[in-house]
PDB file of C-alpha atoms in Angstrom:
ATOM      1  CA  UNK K 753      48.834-207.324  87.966  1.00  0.00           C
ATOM      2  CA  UNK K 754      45.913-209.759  86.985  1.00  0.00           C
ATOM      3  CA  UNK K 755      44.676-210.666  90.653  1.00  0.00           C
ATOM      4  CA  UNK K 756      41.218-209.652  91.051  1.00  0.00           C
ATOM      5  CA  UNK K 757      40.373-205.809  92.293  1.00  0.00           C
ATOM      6  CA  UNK K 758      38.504-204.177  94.054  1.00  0.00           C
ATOM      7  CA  UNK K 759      37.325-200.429  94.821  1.00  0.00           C
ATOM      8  CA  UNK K 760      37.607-198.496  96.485  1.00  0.00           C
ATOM      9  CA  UNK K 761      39.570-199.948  99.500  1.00  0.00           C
ATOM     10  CA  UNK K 762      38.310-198.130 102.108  1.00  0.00           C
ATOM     11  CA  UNK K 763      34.741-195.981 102.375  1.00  0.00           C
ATOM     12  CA  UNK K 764      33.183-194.442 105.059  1.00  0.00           C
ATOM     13  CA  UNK K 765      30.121-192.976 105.590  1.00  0.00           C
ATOM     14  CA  UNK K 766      27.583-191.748 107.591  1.00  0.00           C
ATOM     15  CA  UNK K 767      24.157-194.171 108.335  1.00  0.00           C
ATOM     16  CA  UNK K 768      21.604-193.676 105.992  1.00  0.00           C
ATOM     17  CA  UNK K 769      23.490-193.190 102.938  1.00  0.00           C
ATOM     18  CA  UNK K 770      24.497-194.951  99.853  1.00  0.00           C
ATOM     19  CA  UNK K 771      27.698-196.535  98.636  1.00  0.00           C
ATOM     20  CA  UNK K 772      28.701-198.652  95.755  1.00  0.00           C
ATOM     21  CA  UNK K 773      31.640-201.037  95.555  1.00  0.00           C
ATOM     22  CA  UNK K 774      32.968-202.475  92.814  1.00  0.00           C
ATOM     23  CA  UNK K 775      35.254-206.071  91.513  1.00  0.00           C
ATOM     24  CA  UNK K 776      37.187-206.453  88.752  1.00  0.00           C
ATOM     25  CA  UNK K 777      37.685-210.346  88.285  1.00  0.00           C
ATOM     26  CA  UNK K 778      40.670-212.125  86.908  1.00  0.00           C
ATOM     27  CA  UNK K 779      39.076-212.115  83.100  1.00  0.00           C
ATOM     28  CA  UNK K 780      39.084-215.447  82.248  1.00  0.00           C
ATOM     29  CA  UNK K 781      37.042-215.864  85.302  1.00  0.00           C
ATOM     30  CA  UNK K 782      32.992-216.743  84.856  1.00  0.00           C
ATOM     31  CA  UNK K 783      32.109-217.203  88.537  1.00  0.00           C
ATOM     32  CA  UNK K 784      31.731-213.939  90.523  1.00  0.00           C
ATOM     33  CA  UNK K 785      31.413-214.048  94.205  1.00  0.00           C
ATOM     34  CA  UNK K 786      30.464-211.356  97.288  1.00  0.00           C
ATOM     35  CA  UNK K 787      31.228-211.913 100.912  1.00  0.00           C
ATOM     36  CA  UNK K 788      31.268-210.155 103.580  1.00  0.00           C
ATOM     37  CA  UNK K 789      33.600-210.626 106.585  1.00  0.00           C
ATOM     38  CA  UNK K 790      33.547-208.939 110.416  1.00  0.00           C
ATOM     39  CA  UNK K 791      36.035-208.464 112.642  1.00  0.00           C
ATOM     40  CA  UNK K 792      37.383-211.877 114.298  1.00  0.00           C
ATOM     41  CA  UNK K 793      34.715-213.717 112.013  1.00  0.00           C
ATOM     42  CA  UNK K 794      35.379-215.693 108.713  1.00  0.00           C
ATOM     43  CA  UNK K 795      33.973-214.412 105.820  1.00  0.00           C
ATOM     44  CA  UNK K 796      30.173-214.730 105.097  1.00  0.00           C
ATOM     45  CA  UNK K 797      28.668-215.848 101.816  1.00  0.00           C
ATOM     46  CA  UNK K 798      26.548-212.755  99.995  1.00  0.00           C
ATOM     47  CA  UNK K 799      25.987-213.630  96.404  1.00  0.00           C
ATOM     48  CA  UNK K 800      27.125-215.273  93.217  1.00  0.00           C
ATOM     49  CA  UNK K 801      27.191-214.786  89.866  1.00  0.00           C
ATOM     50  CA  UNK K 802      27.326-217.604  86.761  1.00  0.00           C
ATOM     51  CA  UNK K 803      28.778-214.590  83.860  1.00  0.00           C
ATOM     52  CA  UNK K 804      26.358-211.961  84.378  1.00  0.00           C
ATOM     53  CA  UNK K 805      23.488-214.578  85.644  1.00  0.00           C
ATOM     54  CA  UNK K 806      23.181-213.590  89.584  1.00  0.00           C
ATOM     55  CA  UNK K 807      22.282-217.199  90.673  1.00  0.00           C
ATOM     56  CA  UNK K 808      22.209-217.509  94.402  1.00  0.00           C
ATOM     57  CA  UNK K 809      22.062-214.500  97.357  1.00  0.00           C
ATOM     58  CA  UNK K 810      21.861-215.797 100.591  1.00  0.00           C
ATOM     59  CA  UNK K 811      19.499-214.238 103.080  1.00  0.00           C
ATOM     60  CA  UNK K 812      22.285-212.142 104.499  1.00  0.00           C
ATOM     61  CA  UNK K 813      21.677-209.651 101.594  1.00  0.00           C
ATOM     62  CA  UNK K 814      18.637-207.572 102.711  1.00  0.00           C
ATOM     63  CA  UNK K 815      16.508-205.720 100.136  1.00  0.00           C
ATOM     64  CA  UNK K 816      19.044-202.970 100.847  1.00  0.00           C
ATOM     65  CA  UNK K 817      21.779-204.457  99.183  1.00  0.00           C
ATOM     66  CA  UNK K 818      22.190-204.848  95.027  1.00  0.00           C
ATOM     67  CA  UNK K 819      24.606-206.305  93.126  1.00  0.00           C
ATOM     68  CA  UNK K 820      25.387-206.297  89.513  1.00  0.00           C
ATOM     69  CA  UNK K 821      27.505-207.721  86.956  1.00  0.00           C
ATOM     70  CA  UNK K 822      26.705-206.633  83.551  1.00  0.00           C
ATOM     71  CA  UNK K 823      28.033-208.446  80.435  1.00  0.00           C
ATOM     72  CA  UNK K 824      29.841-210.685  82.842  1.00  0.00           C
ATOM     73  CA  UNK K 825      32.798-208.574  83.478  1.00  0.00           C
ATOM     74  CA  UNK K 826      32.876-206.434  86.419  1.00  0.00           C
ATOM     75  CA  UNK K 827      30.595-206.200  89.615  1.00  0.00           C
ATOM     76  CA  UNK K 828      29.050-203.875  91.842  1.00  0.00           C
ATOM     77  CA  UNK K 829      27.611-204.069  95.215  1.00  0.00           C
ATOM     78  CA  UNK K 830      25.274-201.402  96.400  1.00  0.00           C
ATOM     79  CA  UNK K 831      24.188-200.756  99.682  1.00  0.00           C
ATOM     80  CA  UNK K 832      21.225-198.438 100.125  1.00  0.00           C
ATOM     81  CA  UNK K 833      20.534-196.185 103.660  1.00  0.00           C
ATOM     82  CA  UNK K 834      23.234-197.817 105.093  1.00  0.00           C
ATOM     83  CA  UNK K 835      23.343-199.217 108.742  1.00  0.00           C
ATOM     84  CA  UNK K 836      25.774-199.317 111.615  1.00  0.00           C
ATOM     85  CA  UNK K 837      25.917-203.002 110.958  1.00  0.00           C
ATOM     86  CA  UNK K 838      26.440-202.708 107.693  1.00  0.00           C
ATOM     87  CA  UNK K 839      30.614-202.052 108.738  1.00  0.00           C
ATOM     88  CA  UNK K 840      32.556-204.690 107.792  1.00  0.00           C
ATOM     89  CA  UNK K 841      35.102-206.023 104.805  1.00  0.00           C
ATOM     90  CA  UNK K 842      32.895-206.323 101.785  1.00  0.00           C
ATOM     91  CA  UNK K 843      35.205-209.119  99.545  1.00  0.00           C
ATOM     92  CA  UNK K 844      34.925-210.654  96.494  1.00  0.00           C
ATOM     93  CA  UNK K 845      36.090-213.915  94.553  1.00  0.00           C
ATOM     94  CA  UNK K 846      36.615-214.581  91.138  1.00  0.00           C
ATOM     95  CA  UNK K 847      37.164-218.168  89.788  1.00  0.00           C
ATOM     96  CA  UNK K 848      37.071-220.528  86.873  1.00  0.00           C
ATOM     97  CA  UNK K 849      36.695-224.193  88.036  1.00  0.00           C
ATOM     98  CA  UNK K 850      36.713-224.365  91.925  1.00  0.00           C
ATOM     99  CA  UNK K 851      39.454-222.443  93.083  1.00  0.00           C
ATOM    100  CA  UNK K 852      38.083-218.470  94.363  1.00  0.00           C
ATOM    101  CA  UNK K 853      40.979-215.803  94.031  1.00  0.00           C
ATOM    102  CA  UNK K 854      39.996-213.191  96.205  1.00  0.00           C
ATOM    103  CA  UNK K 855      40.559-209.315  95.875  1.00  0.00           C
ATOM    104  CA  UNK K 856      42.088-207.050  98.591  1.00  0.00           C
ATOM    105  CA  UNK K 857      38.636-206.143  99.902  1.00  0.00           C
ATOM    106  CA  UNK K 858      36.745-202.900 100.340  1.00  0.00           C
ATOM    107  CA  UNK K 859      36.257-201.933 104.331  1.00  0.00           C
ATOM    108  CA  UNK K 860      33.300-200.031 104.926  1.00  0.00           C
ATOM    109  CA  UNK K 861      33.100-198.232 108.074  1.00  0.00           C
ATOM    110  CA  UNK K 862      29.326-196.263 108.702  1.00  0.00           C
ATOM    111  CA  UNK K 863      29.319-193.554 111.131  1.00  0.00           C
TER     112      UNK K 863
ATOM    113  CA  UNK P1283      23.744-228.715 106.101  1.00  0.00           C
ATOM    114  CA  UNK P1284      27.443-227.760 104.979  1.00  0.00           C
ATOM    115  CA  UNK P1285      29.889-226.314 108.439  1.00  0.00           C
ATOM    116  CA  UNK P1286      33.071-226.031 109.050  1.00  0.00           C
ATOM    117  CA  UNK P1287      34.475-225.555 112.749  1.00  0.00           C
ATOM    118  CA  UNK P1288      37.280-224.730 114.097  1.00  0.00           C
ATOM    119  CA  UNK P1289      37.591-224.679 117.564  1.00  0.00           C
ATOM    120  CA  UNK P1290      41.062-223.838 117.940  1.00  0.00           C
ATOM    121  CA  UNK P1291      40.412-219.767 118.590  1.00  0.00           C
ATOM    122  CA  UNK P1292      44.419-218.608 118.931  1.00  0.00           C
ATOM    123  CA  UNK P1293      47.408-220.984 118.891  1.00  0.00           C
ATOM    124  CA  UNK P1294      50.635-219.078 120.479  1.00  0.00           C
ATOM    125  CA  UNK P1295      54.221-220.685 120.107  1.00  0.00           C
ATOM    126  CA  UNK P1296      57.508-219.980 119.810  1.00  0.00           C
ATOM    127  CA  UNK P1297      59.539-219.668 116.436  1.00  0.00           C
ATOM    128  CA  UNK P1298      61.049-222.839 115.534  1.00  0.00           C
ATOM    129  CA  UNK P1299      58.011-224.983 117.232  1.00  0.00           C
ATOM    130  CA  UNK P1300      55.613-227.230 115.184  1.00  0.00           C
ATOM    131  CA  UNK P1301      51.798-226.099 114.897  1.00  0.00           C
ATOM    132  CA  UNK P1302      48.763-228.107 113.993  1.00  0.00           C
ATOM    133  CA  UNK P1303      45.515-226.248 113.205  1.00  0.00           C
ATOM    134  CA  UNK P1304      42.224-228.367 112.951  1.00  0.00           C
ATOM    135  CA  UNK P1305      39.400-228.150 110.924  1.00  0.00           C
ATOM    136  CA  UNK P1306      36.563-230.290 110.690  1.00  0.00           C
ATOM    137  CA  UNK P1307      34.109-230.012 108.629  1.00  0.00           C
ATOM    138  CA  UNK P1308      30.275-231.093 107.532  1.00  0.00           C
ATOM    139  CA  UNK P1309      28.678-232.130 104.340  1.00  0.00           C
ATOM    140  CA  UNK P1310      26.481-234.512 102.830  1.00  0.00           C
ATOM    141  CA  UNK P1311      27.837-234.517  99.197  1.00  0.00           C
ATOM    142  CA  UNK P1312      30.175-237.037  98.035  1.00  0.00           C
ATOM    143  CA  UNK P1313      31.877-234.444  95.734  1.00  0.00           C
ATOM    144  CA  UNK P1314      33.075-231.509  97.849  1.00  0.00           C
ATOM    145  CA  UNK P1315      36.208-229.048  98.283  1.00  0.00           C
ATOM    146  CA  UNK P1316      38.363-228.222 101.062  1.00  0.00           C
ATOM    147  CA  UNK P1317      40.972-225.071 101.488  1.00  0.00           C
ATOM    148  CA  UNK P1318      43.177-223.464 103.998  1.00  0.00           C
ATOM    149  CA  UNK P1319      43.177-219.801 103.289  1.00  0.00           C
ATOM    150  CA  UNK P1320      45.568-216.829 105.165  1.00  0.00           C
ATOM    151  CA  UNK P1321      44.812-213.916 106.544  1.00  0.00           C
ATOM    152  CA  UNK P1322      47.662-211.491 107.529  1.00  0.00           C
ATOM    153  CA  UNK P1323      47.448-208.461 109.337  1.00  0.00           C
ATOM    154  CA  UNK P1324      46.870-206.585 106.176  1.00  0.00           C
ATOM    155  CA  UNK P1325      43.627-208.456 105.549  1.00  0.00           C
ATOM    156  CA  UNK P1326      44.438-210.237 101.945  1.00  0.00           C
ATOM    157  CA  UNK P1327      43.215-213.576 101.816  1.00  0.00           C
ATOM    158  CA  UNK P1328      45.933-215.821 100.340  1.00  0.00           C
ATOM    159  CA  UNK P1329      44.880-219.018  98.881  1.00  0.00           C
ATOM    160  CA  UNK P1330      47.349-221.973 100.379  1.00  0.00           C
ATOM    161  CA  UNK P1331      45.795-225.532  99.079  1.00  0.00           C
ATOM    162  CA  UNK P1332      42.288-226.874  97.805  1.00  0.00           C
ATOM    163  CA  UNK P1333      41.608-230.365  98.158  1.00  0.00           C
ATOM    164  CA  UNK P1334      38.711-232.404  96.169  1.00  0.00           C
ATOM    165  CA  UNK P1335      37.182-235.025  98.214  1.00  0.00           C
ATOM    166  CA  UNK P1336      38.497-237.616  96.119  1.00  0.00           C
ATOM    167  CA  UNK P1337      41.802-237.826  96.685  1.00  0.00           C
ATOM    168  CA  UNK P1338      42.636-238.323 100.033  1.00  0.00           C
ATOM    169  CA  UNK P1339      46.597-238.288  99.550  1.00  0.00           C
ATOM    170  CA  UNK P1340      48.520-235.967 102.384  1.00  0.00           C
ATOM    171  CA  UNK P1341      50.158-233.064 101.049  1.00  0.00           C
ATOM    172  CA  UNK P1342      53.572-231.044 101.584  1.00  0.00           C
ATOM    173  CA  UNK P1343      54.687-227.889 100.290  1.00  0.00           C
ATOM    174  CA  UNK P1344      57.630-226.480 102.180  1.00  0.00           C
ATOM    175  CA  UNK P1345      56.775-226.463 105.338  1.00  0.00           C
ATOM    176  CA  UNK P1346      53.482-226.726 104.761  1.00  0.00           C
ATOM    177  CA  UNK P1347      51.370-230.351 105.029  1.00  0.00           C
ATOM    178  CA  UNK P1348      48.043-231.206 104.887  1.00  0.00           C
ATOM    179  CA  UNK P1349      46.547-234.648 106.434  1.00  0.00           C
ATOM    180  CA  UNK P1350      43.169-235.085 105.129  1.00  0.00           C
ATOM    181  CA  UNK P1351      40.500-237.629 106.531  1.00  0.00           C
ATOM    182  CA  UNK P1352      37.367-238.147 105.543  1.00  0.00           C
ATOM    183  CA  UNK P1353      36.937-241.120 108.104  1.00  0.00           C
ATOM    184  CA  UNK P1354      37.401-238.413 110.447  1.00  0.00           C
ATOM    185  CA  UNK P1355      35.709-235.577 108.405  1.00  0.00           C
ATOM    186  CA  UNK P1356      39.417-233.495 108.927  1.00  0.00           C
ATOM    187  CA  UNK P1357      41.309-231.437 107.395  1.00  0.00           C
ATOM    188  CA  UNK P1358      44.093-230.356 109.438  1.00  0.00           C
ATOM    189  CA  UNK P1359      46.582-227.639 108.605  1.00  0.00           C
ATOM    190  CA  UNK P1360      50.991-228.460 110.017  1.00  0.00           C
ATOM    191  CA  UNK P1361      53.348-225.782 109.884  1.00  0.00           C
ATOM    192  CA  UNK P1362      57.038-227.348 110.736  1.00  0.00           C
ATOM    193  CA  UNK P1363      59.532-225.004 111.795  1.00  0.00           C
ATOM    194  CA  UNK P1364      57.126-221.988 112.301  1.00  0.00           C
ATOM    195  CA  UNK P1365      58.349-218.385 111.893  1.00  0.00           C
ATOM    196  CA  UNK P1366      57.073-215.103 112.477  1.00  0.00           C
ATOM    197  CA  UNK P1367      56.280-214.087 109.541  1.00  0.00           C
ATOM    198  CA  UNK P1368      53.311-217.060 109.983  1.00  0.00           C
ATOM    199  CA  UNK P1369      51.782-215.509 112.167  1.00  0.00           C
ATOM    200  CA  UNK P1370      48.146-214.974 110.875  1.00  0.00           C
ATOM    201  CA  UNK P1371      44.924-215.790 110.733  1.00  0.00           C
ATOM    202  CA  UNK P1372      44.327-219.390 109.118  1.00  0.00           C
ATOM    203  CA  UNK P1373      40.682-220.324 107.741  1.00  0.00           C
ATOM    204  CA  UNK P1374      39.366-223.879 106.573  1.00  0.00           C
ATOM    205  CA  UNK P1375      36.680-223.363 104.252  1.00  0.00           C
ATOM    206  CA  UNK P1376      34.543-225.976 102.373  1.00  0.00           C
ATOM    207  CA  UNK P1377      32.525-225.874  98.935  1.00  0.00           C
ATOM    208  CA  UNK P1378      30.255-228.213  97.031  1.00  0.00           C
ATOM    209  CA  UNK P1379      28.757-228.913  94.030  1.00  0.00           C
ATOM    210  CA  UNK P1380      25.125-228.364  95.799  1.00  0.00           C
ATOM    211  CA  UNK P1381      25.636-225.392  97.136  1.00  0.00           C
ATOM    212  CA  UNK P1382      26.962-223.542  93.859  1.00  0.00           C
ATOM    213  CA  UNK P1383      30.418-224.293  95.047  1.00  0.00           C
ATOM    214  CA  UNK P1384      30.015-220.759  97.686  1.00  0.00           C
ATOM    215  CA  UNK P1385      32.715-221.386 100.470  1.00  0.00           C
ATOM    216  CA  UNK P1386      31.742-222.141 103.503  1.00  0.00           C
ATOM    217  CA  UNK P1387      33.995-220.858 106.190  1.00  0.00           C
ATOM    218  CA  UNK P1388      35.312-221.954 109.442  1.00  0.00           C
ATOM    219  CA  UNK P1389      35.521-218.902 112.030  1.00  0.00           C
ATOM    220  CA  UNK P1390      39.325-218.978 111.768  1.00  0.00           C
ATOM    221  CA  UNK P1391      42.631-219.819 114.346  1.00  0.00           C
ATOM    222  CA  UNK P1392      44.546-216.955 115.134  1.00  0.00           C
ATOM    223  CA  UNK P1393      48.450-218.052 114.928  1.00  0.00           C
ATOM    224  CA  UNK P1394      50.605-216.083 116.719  1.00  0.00           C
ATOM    225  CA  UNK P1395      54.228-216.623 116.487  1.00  0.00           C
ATOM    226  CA  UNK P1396      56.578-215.314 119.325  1.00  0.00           C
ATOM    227  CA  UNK P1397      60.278-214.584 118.206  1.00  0.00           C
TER     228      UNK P1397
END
Protein backbone atom coordinates (compact mmCIF):
# COMPACT_ATOMS: atom_id res chain seq x y z
CA UNK A 1 0.00 0.00 0.00
CA UNK A 2 1.44 3.54 -0.91
CA UNK A 3 -1.55 5.75 0.52
CA UNK A 4 -0.29 7.95 3.11
CA UNK A 5 -0.14 6.60 7.01
CA UNK A 6 -0.58 7.45 9.89
CA UNK A 7 0.10 6.32 13.67
CA UNK A 8 -1.02 5.29 15.73
CA UNK A 9 -4.82 5.17 14.94
CA UNK A 10 -6.20 5.59 18.04
CA UNK A 11 -4.52 7.19 21.51
CA UNK A 12 -5.92 8.03 24.57
CA UNK A 13 -4.83 9.68 27.38
CA UNK A 14 -5.31 11.34 30.37
CA UNK A 15 -5.20 15.60 30.44
CA UNK A 16 -2.00 16.87 31.05
CA UNK A 17 0.08 14.52 29.25
CA UNK A 18 2.00 14.17 26.12
CA UNK A 19 1.44 12.34 22.86
CA UNK A 20 3.10 12.25 19.54
CA UNK A 21 1.55 11.29 16.21
CA UNK A 22 3.11 10.57 13.32
CA UNK A 23 2.50 10.63 8.91
CA UNK A 24 4.10 8.80 6.53
CA UNK A 25 3.39 10.61 3.09
CA UNK A 26 3.01 9.04 -0.28
CA UNK A 27 7.02 9.56 -1.11
CA UNK A 28 6.97 11.34 -4.05
CA UNK A 29 4.97 13.78 -2.13
CA UNK A 30 6.75 17.40 -1.07
CA UNK A 31 3.72 19.07 0.54
CA UNK A 32 2.89 17.83 4.08
CA UNK A 33 -0.28 18.85 5.69
CA UNK A 34 -2.00 18.60 9.51
CA UNK A 35 -5.65 19.02 10.24
CA UNK A 36 -7.61 18.47 12.70
CA UNK A 37 -11.31 17.49 12.49
CA UNK A 38 -14.28 17.27 15.43
CA UNK A 39 -17.13 15.46 15.55
CA UNK A 40 -19.94 16.72 12.96
CA UNK A 41 -17.30 19.46 11.84
CA UNK A 42 -15.11 19.47 8.62
CA UNK A 43 -11.68 19.27 9.06
CA UNK A 44 -9.62 22.31 10.32
CA UNK A 45 -6.38 23.52 8.79
CA UNK A 46 -3.19 23.02 11.43
CA UNK A 47 0.01 23.29 9.51
CA UNK A 48 1.99 22.75 6.36
CA UNK A 49 5.06 21.77 5.30
CA UNK A 50 7.09 22.73 1.75
CA UNK A 51 9.81 19.26 2.18
CA UNK A 52 10.93 19.72 5.58
CA UNK A 53 10.31 23.76 5.45
CA UNK A 54 7.17 24.17 8.01
CA UNK A 55 5.70 27.21 6.10
CA UNK A 56 2.35 28.16 7.46
CA UNK A 57 0.50 27.07 11.10
CA UNK A 58 -2.60 28.61 11.55
CA UNK A 59 -3.50 30.03 14.92
CA UNK A 60 -5.36 26.88 15.81
CA UNK A 61 -1.95 25.34 16.81
CA UNK A 62 -1.24 26.73 20.33
CA UNK A 63 2.32 26.83 21.70
CA UNK A 64 1.35 23.35 22.92
CA UNK A 65 1.39 21.75 19.77
CA UNK A 66 4.83 20.87 17.53
CA UNK A 67 5.21 19.45 14.46
CA UNK A 68 8.11 18.14 12.58
CA UNK A 69 9.21 16.82 9.40
CA UNK A 70 12.80 16.16 9.19
CA UNK A 71 14.61 15.59 5.85
CA UNK A 72 11.23 15.94 4.27
CA UNK A 73 10.00 12.49 4.76
CA UNK A 74 7.88 11.74 7.62
CA UNK A 75 5.99 14.01 10.22
CA UNK A 76 5.18 14.29 13.69
CA UNK A 77 2.71 16.18 15.64
CA UNK A 78 3.22 16.68 19.31
CA UNK A 79 0.89 17.78 21.70
CA UNK A 80 2.22 18.84 25.09
CA UNK A 81 -0.11 18.74 28.64
CA UNK A 82 -2.83 17.84 26.70
CA UNK A 83 -6.45 19.28 27.09
CA UNK A 84 -9.98 17.97 27.06
CA UNK A 85 -10.34 19.90 23.87
CA UNK A 86 -7.58 18.69 22.48
CA UNK A 87 -9.99 15.22 21.44
CA UNK A 88 -10.55 15.06 18.08
CA UNK A 89 -9.22 13.26 14.59
CA UNK A 90 -5.74 14.60 14.14
CA UNK A 91 -5.33 13.99 9.94
CA UNK A 92 -2.88 14.53 7.61
CA UNK A 93 -2.40 15.16 3.72
CA UNK A 94 0.26 14.48 1.52
CA UNK A 95 0.39 15.89 -2.08
CA UNK A 96 2.45 16.79 -5.09
CA UNK A 97 0.69 19.46 -7.26
CA UNK A 98 -2.81 20.29 -5.77
CA UNK A 99 -4.46 17.23 -5.10
CA UNK A 100 -4.11 16.22 -0.84
CA UNK A 101 -4.32 12.32 -0.29
CA UNK A 102 -5.23 11.97 3.11
CA UNK A 103 -4.23 9.19 5.71
CA UNK A 104 -6.70 7.18 7.87
CA UNK A 105 -6.29 9.62 10.76
CA UNK A 106 -5.16 9.28 14.35
CA UNK A 107 -8.28 9.87 17.01
CA UNK A 108 -7.18 11.19 20.13
CA UNK A 109 -9.47 10.89 22.94
CA UNK A 110 -8.07 12.83 26.52
CA UNK A 111 -9.57 11.71 29.64
CA UNK B 1 -11.32 35.76 2.97
CA UNK B 2 -11.56 32.08 1.48
CA UNK B 3 -15.24 29.97 2.89
CA UNK B 4 -16.97 27.41 1.86
CA UNK B 5 -20.70 26.74 3.11
CA UNK B 6 -22.80 24.30 2.98
CA UNK B 7 -25.99 24.69 4.33
CA UNK B 8 -27.49 21.54 3.49
CA UNK B 9 -26.83 19.79 7.22
CA UNK B 10 -28.44 16.02 6.36
CA UNK B 11 -30.15 15.05 3.08
CA UNK B 12 -32.37 11.70 3.69
CA UNK B 13 -33.84 9.75 0.59
CA UNK B 14 -34.70 6.69 -0.55
CA UNK B 15 -32.44 4.27 -2.69
CA UNK B 16 -32.99 4.77 -6.24
CA UNK B 17 -33.81 8.74 -5.74
CA UNK B 18 -31.59 11.55 -7.20
CA UNK B 19 -29.56 13.84 -4.64
CA UNK B 20 -28.04 17.23 -5.13
CA UNK B 21 -25.62 18.54 -2.48
CA UNK B 22 -24.60 22.33 -2.66
CA UNK B 23 -21.64 24.03 -2.00
CA UNK B 24 -20.82 27.48 -2.41
CA UNK B 25 -17.96 28.85 -1.89
CA UNK B 26 -15.73 32.29 -1.37
CA UNK B 27 -12.52 33.55 -2.75
CA UNK B 28 -10.88 36.38 -4.19
CA UNK B 29 -8.20 34.62 -6.36
CA UNK B 30 -8.69 34.04 -9.90
CA UNK B 31 -6.70 30.74 -9.67
CA UNK B 32 -8.35 28.48 -7.08
CA UNK B 33 -9.38 24.65 -6.48
CA UNK B 34 -12.49 23.01 -5.70
CA UNK B 35 -13.15 19.19 -4.33
CA UNK B 36 -15.86 16.99 -3.08
CA UNK B 37 -14.35 14.70 -0.54
CA UNK B 38 -16.25 11.44 1.41
CA UNK B 39 -16.48 10.59 4.60
CA UNK B 40 -17.90 7.11 5.54
CA UNK B 41 -18.69 5.85 8.74
CA UNK B 42 -15.21 4.60 9.14
CA UNK B 43 -13.82 8.13 8.97
CA UNK B 44 -11.37 7.84 5.70
CA UNK B 45 -11.57 10.74 3.64
CA UNK B 46 -11.87 9.64 -0.01
CA UNK B 47 -10.92 12.06 -2.59
CA UNK B 48 -13.93 12.14 -5.42
CA UNK B 49 -13.02 15.20 -7.98
CA UNK B 50 -10.83 18.50 -7.89
CA UNK B 51 -11.71 21.15 -10.12
CA UNK B 52 -9.29 24.25 -11.16
CA UNK B 53 -11.13 27.38 -11.60
CA UNK B 54 -10.41 27.47 -15.11
CA UNK B 55 -12.26 25.10 -16.60
CA UNK B 56 -15.68 25.37 -15.98
CA UNK B 57 -16.81 22.14 -18.03
CA UNK B 58 -19.52 19.81 -15.96
CA UNK B 59 -18.29 16.56 -15.06
CA UNK B 60 -19.63 12.79 -14.89
CA UNK B 61 -18.16 9.82 -13.52
CA UNK B 62 -20.66 7.04 -13.04
CA UNK B 63 -23.12 8.30 -11.29
CA UNK B 64 -21.38 10.94 -10.17
CA UNK B 65 -21.65 14.78 -11.86
CA UNK B 66 -20.42 17.87 -11.00
CA UNK B 67 -22.02 21.36 -12.31
CA UNK B 68 -19.64 24.03 -11.59
CA UNK B 69 -20.44 27.89 -11.70
CA UNK B 70 -18.45 30.47 -11.03
CA UNK B 71 -21.27 33.04 -12.05
CA UNK B 72 -22.88 31.54 -9.19
CA UNK B 73 -19.72 30.81 -7.05
CA UNK B 74 -21.15 26.77 -6.98
CA UNK B 75 -20.04 23.79 -6.93
CA UNK B 76 -22.70 21.35 -6.56
CA UNK B 77 -22.29 17.64 -5.99
CA UNK B 78 -25.47 14.92 -8.13
CA UNK B 79 -25.64 11.47 -7.23
CA UNK B 80 -28.23 9.65 -9.84
CA UNK B 81 -29.59 6.51 -8.76
CA UNK B 82 -28.37 6.73 -5.07
CA UNK B 83 -27.63 3.58 -3.04
CA UNK B 84 -26.86 2.77 0.35
CA UNK B 85 -23.70 2.24 0.28
CA UNK B 86 -23.63 6.40 -0.42
CA UNK B 87 -24.60 7.11 2.42
CA UNK B 88 -21.89 9.41 4.02
CA UNK B 89 -20.69 12.40 4.86
CA UNK B 90 -19.88 14.67 1.68
CA UNK B 91 -17.45 17.82 2.11
CA UNK B 92 -16.74 20.72 -0.51
CA UNK B 93 -13.50 22.09 0.19
CA UNK B 94 -11.61 24.95 -1.60
CA UNK B 95 -7.74 25.82 -2.01
CA UNK B 96 -5.72 28.61 -3.54
CA UNK B 97 -2.63 29.62 -4.63
CA UNK B 98 -2.64 32.50 -1.73
CA UNK B 99 -3.32 30.61 0.88
CA UNK B 100 -0.49 27.85 0.31
CA UNK B 101 -3.09 25.80 -1.41
CA UNK B 102 -4.42 24.55 2.62
CA UNK B 103 -8.11 23.33 2.02
CA UNK B 104 -10.60 25.12 3.17
CA UNK B 105 -13.56 23.10 4.22
CA UNK B 106 -17.23 23.33 4.11
CA UNK B 107 -18.88 21.87 7.46
CA UNK B 108 -20.16 18.87 5.48
CA UNK B 109 -23.95 17.26 4.34
CA UNK B 110 -24.72 14.22 5.98
CA UNK B 111 -26.34 11.75 3.19
CA UNK B 112 -28.31 9.25 4.44
CA UNK B 113 -29.66 6.67 2.21
CA UNK B 114 -32.79 4.59 3.30
CA UNK B 115 -33.08 1.04 1.63
Amino acid sequence: DTGVSQNPRHKITKRGQNVTFRCDPISEHNRLYWYRQTLGQGPEFLTYFQNEAQLEKSRLLSDRFSAERPKGSFSTLEIQRTEQGDSAMYLCASSYANEQFFGPGTRLTVL
Amino acid sequence: AQKVTQAQTEISVVEKEDVTLDCVYETRDTTYYLFWYKQPPSGELVFLIRRNSFDEQNEISGRYSWNFQKSTSSFNFTITASQVVDSAVYFCALSAFDSNYQLIWGAGTKLIIKP
